[in-house]
Amino acid sequence: MLLNRPYKITGTVIDGRKLGRKLGFPTANINYGSYLLPAIGVYAVYVYINGKKYLGMCNVGHNPTVGILEKRSVEVHIIDFDEKIYDKMIEIEFIEKTRGEVHFQSQDELIQQLKRDRESIKRKF
């Protein structure tokens, strides 16, 4: 933690490919503008929406299992949250990197890892 505090970015929720929803892990895709992003990987995060704080897991990367993206994406699965927040400004506070981004052999492997990630984050935070 070089800043003596967790790193935060703010961005607008934009339309994505909706692949997370199909996998059972809906994500908010963030237009992060010109922010310097953390290293590629999966992070435990806090997400701030309309003054409320939520726990989430965030992927910063290229989504290699479901179709590699040219530009890095920032997408966050907000745990125990089910509201439409398109076009809303949200803040993401990066708490801890939980693992690197991995290319899984199947979507089923990816889903199983996402379940483990979510449970680990919920237990720890």
PDB file of C-alpha atoms in Angstrom:
ATOM      1  CA  MET A   1       0.000   0.000   0.000  1.00  0.00           C
ATOM      2  CA  LEU A   2       2.158   2.831  -1.264  1.00  0.00           C
ATOM      3  CA  LEU A   3      -0.482   5.487  -0.704  1.00  0.00           C
ATOM      4  CA  ASN A   4      -0.926   4.665   2.999  1.00  0.00           C
ATOM      5  CA  ARG A   5      -4.556   3.968   2.109  1.00  0.00           C
ATOM      6  CA  PRO A   6      -6.410   1.719  -0.350  1.00  0.00           C
ATOM      7  CA  TYR A   7      -6.436   2.864  -3.978  1.00  0.00           C
ATOM      8  CA  LYS A   8      -9.787   4.110  -5.305  1.00  0.00           C
ATOM      9  CA  ILE A   9     -11.202   4.839  -8.712  1.00  0.00           C
ATOM     10  CA  THR A  10     -14.498   6.404  -9.726  1.00  0.00           C
ATOM     11  CA  GLY A  11     -16.329   5.659 -12.931  1.00  0.00           C
ATOM     12  CA  THR A  12     -19.653   5.335 -14.676  1.00  0.00           C
ATOM     13  CA  VAL A  13     -21.321   1.942 -15.008  1.00  0.00           C
ATOM     14  CA  ILE A  14     -21.536   1.107 -18.714  1.00  0.00           C
ATOM     15  CA  ASP A  15     -23.065  -1.666 -20.782  1.00  0.00           C
ATOM     16  CA  GLY A  16     -20.879  -4.724 -21.090  1.00  0.00           C
ATOM     17  CA  ARG A  17     -21.218  -8.030 -22.865  1.00  0.00           C
ATOM     18  CA  LYS A  18     -23.454  -9.362 -20.051  1.00  0.00           C
ATOM     19  CA  LEU A  19     -21.359 -12.522 -19.790  1.00  0.00           C
ATOM     20  CA  GLY A  20     -21.052 -12.288 -16.003  1.00  0.00           C
ATOM     21  CA  ARG A  21     -24.837 -12.397 -15.696  1.00  0.00           C
ATOM     22  CA  LYS A  22     -24.958 -15.546 -17.832  1.00  0.00           C
ATOM     23  CA  LEU A  23     -22.354 -17.148 -15.524  1.00  0.00           C
ATOM     24  CA  GLY A  24     -24.343 -16.262 -12.406  1.00  0.00           C
ATOM     25  CA  PHE A  25     -22.044 -13.370 -11.475  1.00  0.00           C
ATOM     26  CA  PRO A  26     -23.513 -10.131 -12.831  1.00  0.00           C
ATOM     27  CA  THR A  27     -20.926  -7.381 -13.025  1.00  0.00           C
ATOM     28  CA  ALA A  28     -20.902  -3.627 -13.263  1.00  0.00           C
ATOM     29  CA  ASN A  29     -18.530  -2.661 -16.067  1.00  0.00           C
ATOM     30  CA  ILE A  30     -16.783   0.611 -15.312  1.00  0.00           C
ATOM     31  CA  ASN A  31     -15.688   3.368 -17.658  1.00  0.00           C
ATOM     32  CA  TYR A  32     -12.512   4.140 -15.739  1.00  0.00           C
ATOM     33  CA  GLY A  33     -11.357   6.995 -17.950  1.00  0.00           C
ATOM     34  CA  SER A  34      -7.674   7.847 -17.533  1.00  0.00           C
ATOM     35  CA  TYR A  35      -7.076   6.209 -14.142  1.00  0.00           C
ATOM     36  CA  LEU A  36      -3.889   4.268 -13.651  1.00  0.00           C
ATOM     37  CA  LEU A  37      -5.201   0.775 -12.913  1.00  0.00           C
ATOM     38  CA  PRO A  38      -3.861  -1.770 -10.441  1.00  0.00           C
ATOM     39  CA  ALA A  39      -2.094  -4.848 -11.800  1.00  0.00           C
ATOM     40  CA  ILE A  40      -4.183  -7.349 -13.750  1.00  0.00           C
ATOM     41  CA  GLY A  41      -6.012  -9.694 -11.392  1.00  0.00           C
ATOM     42  CA  VAL A  42      -8.959 -10.257  -9.094  1.00  0.00           C
ATOM     43  CA  TYR A  43      -9.431  -8.008  -6.064  1.00  0.00           C
ATOM     44  CA  ALA A  44     -11.548  -7.808  -2.937  1.00  0.00           C
ATOM     45  CA  VAL A  45     -13.109  -4.346  -3.113  1.00  0.00           C
ATOM     46  CA  TYR A  46     -15.590  -2.060  -1.471  1.00  0.00           C
ATOM     47  CA  VAL A  47     -18.048  -0.429  -3.842  1.00  0.00           C
ATOM     48  CA  TYR A  48     -19.741   2.855  -2.981  1.00  0.00           C
ATOM     49  CA  ILE A  49     -23.102   3.550  -4.613  1.00  0.00           C
ATOM     50  CA  ASN A  50     -25.296   6.476  -3.568  1.00  0.00           C
ATOM     51  CA  GLY A  51     -23.451   6.763  -0.262  1.00  0.00           C
ATOM     52  CA  LYS A  52     -23.788   3.062   0.610  1.00  0.00           C
ATOM     53  CA  LYS A  53     -20.869   0.649   0.958  1.00  0.00           C
ATOM     54  CA  TYR A  54     -20.985  -2.861  -0.540  1.00  0.00           C
ATOM     55  CA  LEU A  55     -18.512  -5.719  -0.664  1.00  0.00           C
ATOM     56  CA  GLY A  56     -17.435  -6.899  -4.085  1.00  0.00           C
ATOM     57  CA  MET A  57     -14.902  -8.712  -6.185  1.00  0.00           C
ATOM     58  CA  CYS A  58     -13.376  -6.907  -9.101  1.00  0.00           C
ATOM     59  CA  ASN A  59     -11.534  -8.149 -12.158  1.00  0.00           C
ATOM     60  CA  VAL A  60      -9.011  -5.884 -13.818  1.00  0.00           C
ATOM     61  CA  GLY A  61      -7.877  -7.470 -17.038  1.00  0.00           C
ATOM     62  CA  HIS A  62      -8.661  -8.921 -20.418  1.00  0.00           C
ATOM     63  CA  ASN A  63     -11.150 -11.764 -19.621  1.00  0.00           C
ATOM     64  CA  PRO A  64      -9.139 -14.528 -21.314  1.00  0.00           C
ATOM     65  CA  THR A  65     -11.631 -17.363 -20.686  1.00  0.00           C
ATOM     66  CA  VAL A  66     -14.618 -15.694 -22.356  1.00  0.00           C
ATOM     67  CA  GLY A  67     -12.926 -13.815 -25.190  1.00  0.00           C
ATOM     68  CA  ILE A  68      -9.829 -11.692 -24.762  1.00  0.00           C
ATOM     69  CA  LEU A  69     -10.460  -7.953 -24.723  1.00  0.00           C
ATOM     70  CA  GLU A  70      -7.914  -5.659 -26.327  1.00  0.00           C
ATOM     71  CA  LYS A  71      -8.311  -2.917 -23.718  1.00  0.00           C
ATOM     72  CA  ARG A  72      -8.213  -3.809 -20.025  1.00  0.00           C
ATOM     73  CA  SER A  73     -11.626  -3.877 -18.435  1.00  0.00           C
ATOM     74  CA  VAL A  74     -12.700  -3.135 -14.894  1.00  0.00           C
ATOM     75  CA  GLU A  75     -15.755  -5.073 -13.831  1.00  0.00           C
ATOM     76  CA  VAL A  76     -17.059  -5.636 -10.360  1.00  0.00           C
ATOM     77  CA  HIS A  77     -19.436  -8.261  -8.997  1.00  0.00           C
ATOM     78  CA  ILE A  78     -21.184  -6.594  -6.072  1.00  0.00           C
ATOM     79  CA  ILE A  79     -21.942  -9.273  -3.499  1.00  0.00           C
ATOM     80  CA  ASP A  80     -25.584  -9.560  -2.343  1.00  0.00           C
ATOM     81  CA  PHE A  81     -26.633  -6.709  -4.634  1.00  0.00           C
ATOM     82  CA  ASP A  82     -29.281  -6.766  -7.353  1.00  0.00           C
ATOM     83  CA  GLU A  83     -30.120  -3.301  -8.646  1.00  0.00           C
ATOM     84  CA  LYS A  84     -29.818  -1.707 -12.053  1.00  0.00           C
ATOM     85  CA  ILE A  85     -27.058   0.877 -11.862  1.00  0.00           C
ATOM     86  CA  TYR A  86     -26.301   1.622 -15.516  1.00  0.00           C
ATOM     87  CA  ASP A  87     -25.066   5.193 -16.037  1.00  0.00           C
ATOM     88  CA  LYS A  88     -24.516   5.674 -12.289  1.00  0.00           C
ATOM     89  CA  MET A  89     -21.227   6.928 -10.919  1.00  0.00           C
ATOM     90  CA  ILE A  90     -19.678   4.456  -8.470  1.00  0.00           C
ATOM     91  CA  GLU A  91     -16.445   4.325  -6.527  1.00  0.00           C
ATOM     92  CA  ILE A  92     -14.299   1.192  -6.200  1.00  0.00           C
ATOM     93  CA  GLU A  93     -11.876   0.875  -3.304  1.00  0.00           C
ATOM     94  CA  PHE A  94      -9.275  -1.845  -3.876  1.00  0.00           C
ATOM     95  CA  ILE A  95      -8.671  -3.707  -0.607  1.00  0.00           C
ATOM     96  CA  GLU A  96      -6.607  -6.771  -1.497  1.00  0.00           C
ATOM     97  CA  LYS A  97      -5.487  -8.655  -4.580  1.00  0.00           C
ATOM     98  CA  THR A  98      -6.831 -12.196  -4.233  1.00  0.00           C
ATOM     99  CA  ARG A  99      -5.304 -13.817  -7.326  1.00  0.00           C
ATOM    100  CA  GLY A 100      -4.025 -13.198 -10.818  1.00  0.00           C
ATOM    101  CA  GLU A 101      -6.205 -13.371 -13.912  1.00  0.00           C
ATOM    102  CA  VAL A 102      -6.286 -16.927 -15.257  1.00  0.00           C
ATOM    103  CA  HIS A 103      -7.327 -18.502 -18.547  1.00  0.00           C
ATOM    104  CA  PHE A 104      -9.576 -21.416 -17.550  1.00  0.00           C
ATOM    105  CA  GLN A 105     -10.152 -24.384 -19.854  1.00  0.00           C
ATOM    106  CA  SER A 106     -13.936 -24.036 -19.566  1.00  0.00           C
ATOM    107  CA  GLN A 107     -16.625 -21.707 -18.322  1.00  0.00           C
ATOM    108  CA  ASP A 108     -17.500 -24.313 -15.678  1.00  0.00           C
ATOM    109  CA  GLU A 109     -13.962 -24.064 -14.257  1.00  0.00           C
ATOM    110  CA  LEU A 110     -14.304 -20.280 -14.250  1.00  0.00           C
ATOM    111  CA  ILE A 111     -17.660 -20.453 -12.433  1.00  0.00           C
ATOM    112  CA  GLN A 112     -16.248 -22.779  -9.771  1.00  0.00           C
ATOM    113  CA  GLN A 113     -13.304 -20.416  -9.192  1.00  0.00           C
ATOM    114  CA  LEU A 114     -15.619 -17.392  -8.999  1.00  0.00           C
ATOM    115  CA  LYS A 115     -17.673 -19.188  -6.338  1.00  0.00           C
ATOM    116  CA  ARG A 116     -14.503 -19.875  -4.340  1.00  0.00           C
ATOM    117  CA  ASP A 117     -13.367 -16.261  -4.763  1.00  0.00           C
ATOM    118  CA  ARG A 118     -16.705 -14.885  -3.580  1.00  0.00           C
ATOM    119  CA  GLU A 119     -16.837 -17.154  -0.521  1.00  0.00           C
ATOM    120  CA  SER A 120     -13.247 -16.335   0.404  1.00  0.00           C
ATOM    121  CA  ILE A 121     -13.903 -12.601   0.164  1.00  0.00           C
ATOM    122  CA  LYS A 122     -17.130 -12.855   2.178  1.00  0.00           C
ATOM    123  CA  ARG A 123     -15.353 -14.796   4.956  1.00  0.00           C
ATOM    124  CA  LYS A 124     -12.386 -12.454   5.094  1.00  0.00           C
ATOM    125  CA  PHE A 125     -14.215  -9.143   4.913  1.00  0.00           C
TER     126      PHE A 125
END
